[in-house]
Amino acid sequence: MSNSSSYRVGIVGATGAVGQELIGLLLSRSFPLAELRLLASARSAGRQLEVGGKKLTVQEAKPEAFDGLDIALFAAEGAIAKALAPEAAKRGCLVLDKSSAFRMDPKVPLVIPEINLAATRNHAGIIASPNCSTAIALMGLYPLHRKFGVKRVFFSTYQSVSGTGADAIDELEAQTQAYVKGAAIEKKVYPYQIFQNLIPHIDSFGADGYTGEETKMREESRKIMGLPALQVSATCVRVPVVRAHSVTVNAEFEQPVDVAAAREVLAAFPGAQLLDDPANKVYPTPLDFSRQVKCGVGRIRRDTAFENGLTFWVSGDNLWKGAALNSIQIAEAMIREGIALRPRELATA
Amino acid sequence: MSNSSSYRVGIVGATGAVGQELIGLLLSRSFPLAELRLLASARSAGRQLEVGGKKLTVQEAKPEAFDGLDIALFAAEGAIAKALAPEAAKRGCLVLDKSSAFRMDPKVPLVIPEINLAATRNHAGIIASPNCSTAIALMGLYPLHRKFGVKRVFFSTYQSVSGTGADAIDELEAQTQAYVKGAAIEKKVYPYQIFQNLIPHIDSFGADGYTGEETKMREESRKIMGLPALQVSATCVRVPVVRAHSVTVNAEFEQPVDVAAAREVLAAFPGAQLLDDPANKVYPTPLDFSRQVKCGVGRIRRDTAFENGLTFWVSGDNLWKGAALNSIQIAEAMIREGIALRPRELATA
């Protein structure tokens, strides 16, 4: 193990969109790095990436690649996480996983540090980071829940193409260029044109008609807030925005609500930036909340269809709070609070 | 008056976005025209517009301009409707008004012909056509209400820039061009960039934090469906789409719901096109429902947050069903049903 003031960190999926954000954020946040190891598929192994002025060679992500690491930030797809996260954990390395592979596993904490950092105390080597839309929506909902007690919630999302990945960013860009040139608009990533269009379909459909993304918003909200009976309905829609997801939230609470008190708890919550002055056209937009640490919350008003309800709008960076940043914030908070990174059963090995 | 099989029709605001759609739809639907009179502001008077191969001169919209007309289709802003619609009605002309000026006036029927055509029987010269988002959302909600009895509904909209007008279409186009050229993105119509962005603000803000658009969705839904106690909460968002609005609807009903029965009533409803086969990626998008007479309804599923709830997605053309088409459909349906166009108190004059 490295000494207590700096850490040997690996990034799995270092060449992907979230991997790139992880590298940038570790540097810009001055994460105490003793070593940074870039891991990716065999196809990407050998590539050189410039990191803080130094060239680092990408290594193949295989079990032995985790030897000696303290933390592995996984930014790969679920199948890779399933195969490699247990190998990394077995080697004493704390896995912070962005994929959905372990999120609903009862033995794996699913964590947003502003909400349930305490859950990390029971980790067994793997900690999951939530779905992007869930993380962003809860930056508005959770402080209100703590104040008023949420019992029912409706989410309607407006999700950017970067949530799909770098190839989707390229597809929106190519369609935009083709439109301006008067060329034919081609599609490969999405089943429909996304430029100047909307696609009410993110992830695959389940038998109940909900998409995987919509089901994740329901199940992950319950697990993170510790509210297994919370009633949640989500509709997830892809919009022609490059970066940052937005969500309309209609929430019903146990207690009588009050807009001034809602604004107060949001202003005090570390994950949220209150931006709510409609008379002066002040509210969050995804463009303003791209590459922002906090999620913007605005349009807060008493819901007209619920007795004790609030409606509001959240915009947040899906690659940051919705992915890379949240994983890093988990590590930062565990270090700050003195929570063991090494899984308990291995701690004495 | 013209003979019973053809009608003298005026269009107020003939040079605007909705006015242009009215002209096109009257021709493409072979509306029985004895005369077509184009009216607009003094500034536009004298302009020549080609209509079905003939050149027509735009006349100034002033009280005398309505003399001898059977129907005046108003596609102008509220202030102009307020000033001129009573003048037109006084002259025995049926006003079909797209603006919000008269919609909540208890003496004025607010009509979607597939829903409440009967309300036109009591008109006093002015009939209002609803807000664009309301008309489109109700093409999905109303047939389900008739089957299951709606009691509470949440709307989250995704509204195209054409809802703002021709200058907003130009603004999105100019911002798209500027982006591709690497030029500075300028904004005049919207307070924020709309290209690759979202603006959760349509119409002006009220004291309760809701925008005018959101309040219209609540009040107009109640009036059109004849449900004054319906609980409605709407959030209206502008998206970078040129044409057609979309809405997520979460609706709670009195009766137990059933998805198969919901699909059946939607398939049978004249204003809706059922497009709901998620396994084959079949659902409505705004691009596919631009310049369509019917509104597309899909993503129908049992709502997971309500006991008797359904969630669904509607896309429809805001300039057609949300504006020009609905006004023409009112006239067509009144003629078909033999409902007097001339207001009762003038009928014997």
XYZ file of C-alpha atoms in Angstrom, chain A residues 152-159 172-173 176-177 179-180 191-193 195-202 205 208-211 214 218 222 231-237 239-246 248-250 252 278-288 299-307 311-313 315, chain B residues 152-159 172-173 176-177 179-180 191-193 195-202 205 208-211 214 218 222 231-237 239-246 248-250 252 278-288 299-307 311-313 315:
152
model
C -43.988 9.755 -4.587
C -42.008 11.183 -7.476
C -42.276 11.627 -11.238
C -39.154 12.177 -13.327
C -39.136 13.333 -16.953
C -35.609 13.545 -18.300
C -33.943 15.518 -21.064
C -30.670 13.595 -21.592
C -24.906 14.594 -33.392
C -21.916 16.577 -34.696
C -25.343 18.960 -37.612
C -22.581 19.349 -40.202
C -27.652 19.529 -42.221
C -25.723 22.769 -42.746
C -32.441 4.424 -34.353
C -33.723 7.902 -35.311
C -32.085 11.197 -36.243
C -30.324 16.427 -34.581
C -33.413 18.642 -34.163
C -35.318 15.621 -32.871
C -36.140 13.741 -29.630
C -35.921 10.014 -28.922
C -38.056 8.757 -25.994
C -35.959 5.622 -25.604
C -32.780 5.174 -23.511
C -37.204 -1.986 -23.092
C -43.455 -3.582 -18.356
C -42.809 -1.018 -21.112
C -40.202 0.887 -19.106
C -36.668 1.225 -20.417
C -36.300 4.404 -16.351
C -36.730 4.022 -9.796
C -34.910 3.888 -3.581
C -43.175 5.365 -5.533
C -41.277 6.448 -8.627
C -42.231 6.810 -12.270
C -39.618 7.909 -14.809
C -39.704 8.743 -18.503
C -36.295 9.129 -20.125
C -35.802 11.060 -23.358
C -32.416 15.369 -26.636
C -30.020 17.081 -29.089
C -27.762 18.488 -26.370
C -24.091 17.491 -26.156
C -23.533 17.539 -22.447
C -25.464 17.738 -19.142
C -28.777 16.056 -18.406
C -31.880 17.850 -17.163
C -38.368 17.767 -14.435
C -39.257 16.473 -10.969
C -42.797 16.372 -9.519
C -45.142 14.500 -3.269
C -37.682 33.429 -12.523
C -38.491 37.167 -12.599
C -34.921 37.711 -13.791
C -34.919 34.634 -16.066
C -32.584 32.804 -13.710
C -32.879 29.007 -13.867
C -30.461 26.232 -14.843
C -29.800 25.193 -18.439
C -27.636 22.239 -19.500
C -25.191 24.533 -21.299
C -24.570 26.460 -18.065
C -38.081 26.501 -11.178
C -39.057 25.490 -7.632
C -42.764 25.862 -7.052
C -45.655 24.320 -5.174
C -46.979 21.476 -7.296
C -50.510 22.222 -8.466
C -51.552 18.554 -8.654
C -50.389 17.394 -5.205
C -51.500 18.672 -1.811
C -42.069 20.737 -8.806
C -38.585 21.690 -9.897
C -35.952 21.444 -12.636
C -29.509 20.358 -14.817
C -54.727 13.940 -11.798
C -52.153 14.607 -14.492
C -48.536 15.698 -14.832
C -47.291 17.159 -18.107
C -43.631 17.699 -18.994
C -43.270 19.262 -22.410
C -40.539 19.310 -25.030
C -41.580 22.248 -27.252
C -32.106 28.260 -34.135
C -31.040 28.149 -37.793
C -26.691 26.170 -36.000
C -24.949 27.874 -38.937
C -21.728 26.827 -34.652
C -20.654 24.987 -37.793
C -32.700 34.710 -23.211
C -30.315 31.727 -23.602
C -28.776 29.896 -26.547
C -28.981 25.390 -30.137
C -27.791 22.291 -28.216
C -29.481 23.654 -25.095
C -32.834 23.624 -23.225
C -34.794 26.557 -21.803
C -37.303 25.678 -19.042
C -39.271 28.867 -19.589
C -42.139 29.453 -22.054
C -43.789 33.843 -15.029
C -46.965 31.095 -8.219
C -43.765 30.296 -10.150
C -45.620 28.730 -13.078
C -45.256 30.184 -16.567
C -47.955 25.940 -17.775
C -53.878 23.394 -16.523
C -60.030 21.537 -17.455
C -55.569 18.314 -10.806
C -52.911 19.322 -13.305
C -49.251 20.208 -12.978
C -47.275 21.216 -16.071
C -43.632 22.016 -16.736
C -42.932 23.525 -20.148
C -39.489 23.398 -21.743
C -35.961 22.261 -26.937
C -33.804 22.650 -30.080
C -36.372 21.098 -32.413
C -37.868 23.092 -35.302
C -41.359 21.706 -35.428
C -43.752 19.502 -33.410
C -44.120 19.506 -29.640
C -43.819 16.423 -27.445
C -44.601 13.168 -21.255
C -47.939 12.516 -19.535
C -48.356 10.800 -16.147
C -54.018 8.987 -12.578
C -41.213 -0.626 -28.171
C -39.663 -4.011 -29.001
C -39.339 -2.778 -32.585
C -38.326 0.771 -31.563
C -41.692 2.125 -32.651
C -42.759 5.301 -30.827
C -43.453 8.866 -31.961
C -40.725 11.459 -32.507
C -41.336 15.130 -33.351
C -39.574 14.764 -36.703
C -42.002 12.009 -37.720
C -44.660 4.520 -24.792
C -47.955 3.582 -23.116
C -47.379 1.759 -19.836
C -48.833 1.299 -16.409
C -47.539 4.142 -14.247
C -45.306 2.801 -11.478
C -46.086 5.632 -9.043
C -49.910 5.577 -9.231
C -52.243 2.714 -8.406
C -47.720 7.065 -18.547
C -47.315 7.893 -22.211
C -45.624 10.124 -24.780
C -45.705 14.136 -30.376
